[in-house]
Amino acid sequence: MLPVIRFHSFFVSSSRFLPQVPDILFVKILRLATISLLVLSGTGLLANPFQKIHSEINESLPGGEPGMFRLFGSQSQESEIHKLFSVGVNASGEDEEVELASLDLPKYIDVSPVVSNTVVHESGIVLKKYTVQKKDNLSKIARSFSIELAKLKKHNGLNSDQLKIGQVLEVPVQVKNASSSRVVLKKIFILPVPQSRVTSRYGRRVDPFNKYNRVYHTGLDLAAKVGAPVLSSADGEVVFTGRNGGYGNSVTIQHKNGYKTVYAHCSQILVEVGETVKMGRVVALVGRTGTATGAHLHFEVFRNGKIMNPESALSITEKQVTRLPKSEVAGM
């Protein structure tokens, strides 16, 4: 609540220095000034640091949700929560967070995105070279390799059954492991704060600042100690760093295939706009800057400008197939 200043008493007591002007005139001037101030504050001329991110979320919420934190209550209550986000409830503790945050961290932390790594064998035809021995004939050779005589002759371009000792034949043989491939299944995104605890998920939830209201939460909250490393969830380019209203110190990273991730409430930011980062790069430190009930990372994921459930993004995998060099087939 704003402090109350007794302007009326001040103006009346000061009027003795201006005896030519009646006290009633000062009262009218005071009323006019008060009305003017209320009109100006209601026109939205005062900058709202939350407006930028609110507008972006407002355009991308699924199902036509009209706001990032859509209140299922009265209009006055919705106005109050937006005021709270604009001001920030933990501003007094932010200096302490900066002092507590540890900078003794590696630039990268290796968090493997691999879900599975297997070798797959595929059946097919391999060619076995055979040198004709004494007492060999085509029928005997075909039987020993379980191949039809006609196929053996056709593959070697033979018009007769006559063979010469030392003659080299190519025998096409069907085997189960004619070729092999390594199949790696890995996640597109990793959890940005390893060993963290999920305290709030994407979707509608109880308003953490007013238990009688429900709000639309657009990210995944990962609780951790102040100063814990925040990792880039995937390869990409840093497109925003800095203060962002209720989000506090934030980092935004653009990824391939139209993905974008946001890391909010950080105590410190360790990357710059334009920097190319790899998965696992330490981009910031966990904090509670902006509007937060405690130390945590607020993690958001966009796809082509539309907000999506971060847990759905974290579950997406891609398959990489690498053909292995041909190896000899046992017994051939």
Coordinates of C-alpha atoms in Angstrom, one line a residue, residues 86-197:
S86 CA 5.4 -6.4 -12.6
V87 CA 6.9 -5.6 -9.2
G88 CA 8.4 -8.9 -8.1
V89 CA 8.1 -10.3 -4.6
N90 CA 11.6 -11.4 -4.0
A91 CA 13.5 -8.3 -5.0
S92 CA 15.1 -7.9 -1.5
G93 CA 16.8 -11.3 -1.8
E94 CA 18.3 -11.0 -5.2
D95 CA 21.6 -9.4 -4.0
E96 CA 22.1 -12.3 -1.6
E97 CA 21.5 -14.8 -4.5
V98 CA 24.3 -13.2 -6.6
E99 CA 26.7 -13.5 -3.7
L100 CA 25.7 -17.1 -3.0
A101 CA 26.0 -18.2 -6.7
S102 CA 29.1 -20.2 -7.3
L103 CA 31.1 -19.4 -10.5
D104 CA 33.5 -22.4 -10.0
L105 CA 31.7 -24.5 -12.6
P106 CA 32.9 -26.1 -15.9
K107 CA 31.8 -24.5 -19.1
Y108 CA 30.1 -27.7 -20.2
I109 CA 28.5 -30.6 -18.2
D110 CA 28.2 -33.8 -20.1
V111 CA 24.7 -35.2 -19.8
S112 CA 24.2 -38.0 -22.2
P113 CA 20.9 -37.8 -24.2
V114 CA 21.3 -41.4 -25.4
V115 CA 18.3 -43.6 -24.6
S116 CA 19.5 -46.8 -26.3
N117 CA 22.5 -47.9 -28.4
T118 CA 22.2 -51.2 -30.3
V119 CA 23.7 -53.1 -33.2
V120 CA 21.1 -54.4 -35.7
H121 CA 22.0 -57.3 -38.1
E122 CA 20.3 -57.6 -41.4
S123 CA 20.0 -60.6 -43.6
G124 CA 21.1 -60.6 -47.2
I125 CA 23.4 -62.1 -49.9
V126 CA 27.2 -62.3 -49.4
L127 CA 29.6 -63.6 -52.0
K128 CA 32.0 -66.4 -51.0
K129 CA 35.0 -67.1 -53.2
Y130 CA 35.6 -70.9 -53.7
T131 CA 38.6 -72.5 -55.4
V132 CA 37.9 -75.7 -57.3
Q133 CA 39.6 -78.7 -55.9
K134 CA 40.3 -82.2 -57.3
K135 CA 37.2 -84.3 -57.6
D136 CA 34.9 -81.2 -57.4
N137 CA 31.9 -80.7 -59.6
L138 CA 29.2 -78.0 -59.7
S139 CA 26.5 -80.1 -58.1
K140 CA 28.8 -80.9 -55.1
I141 CA 29.7 -77.3 -54.7
A142 CA 26.1 -76.1 -55.0
R143 CA 25.0 -78.7 -52.3
S144 CA 27.7 -77.7 -49.9
F145 CA 26.6 -74.0 -50.0
S146 CA 22.8 -74.9 -50.1
I147 CA 22.4 -73.1 -53.4
E148 CA 20.6 -74.1 -56.6
L149 CA 22.9 -75.3 -59.3
A150 CA 21.2 -73.0 -61.9
K151 CA 21.9 -70.0 -59.7
L152 CA 25.6 -71.0 -59.2
K153 CA 26.1 -71.4 -63.0
K154 CA 24.3 -68.2 -63.9
H155 CA 26.2 -66.1 -61.4
N156 CA 29.5 -67.3 -62.7
G157 CA 28.4 -67.2 -66.4
L158 CA 29.0 -71.0 -67.0
N159 CA 27.5 -72.6 -70.0
S160 CA 28.6 -76.1 -69.1
D161 CA 29.3 -78.2 -66.0
Q162 CA 33.0 -78.5 -66.8
L163 CA 35.4 -77.1 -64.1
K164 CA 39.2 -76.8 -63.9
I165 CA 41.3 -77.4 -60.8
G166 CA 42.2 -74.0 -59.3
Q167 CA 39.3 -72.2 -61.0
V168 CA 37.8 -69.6 -58.7
L169 CA 34.0 -69.4 -58.3
E170 CA 31.8 -66.8 -56.6
V171 CA 29.0 -68.3 -54.6
P172 CA 26.1 -66.1 -53.5
V173 CA 25.0 -67.2 -50.1
Q174 CA 22.0 -66.0 -48.1
V175 CA 23.0 -65.2 -44.4
K176 CA 21.3 -63.6 -41.5
N177 CA 24.0 -61.0 -40.7
A178 CA 25.0 -59.8 -44.2
S179 CA 25.2 -56.3 -42.9
S180 CA 25.1 -54.5 -39.6
S181 CA 24.1 -51.1 -38.4
R182 CA 24.4 -49.2 -35.2
V183 CA 21.1 -47.7 -34.1
V184 CA 21.3 -44.9 -31.5
L185 CA 18.1 -43.5 -30.0
K186 CA 18.6 -40.2 -28.2
K187 CA 16.6 -37.3 -26.8
I188 CA 16.4 -34.0 -28.6
F189 CA 16.3 -32.1 -25.2
I190 CA 17.9 -32.9 -21.9
L191 CA 16.7 -31.7 -18.5
P192 CA 18.3 -28.3 -18.0
V193 CA 18.9 -28.8 -14.2
P194 CA 20.1 -32.3 -13.5
Q195 CA 19.1 -33.7 -10.1
S196 CA 16.4 -31.1 -9.8
R197 CA 12.9 -31.7 -8.4

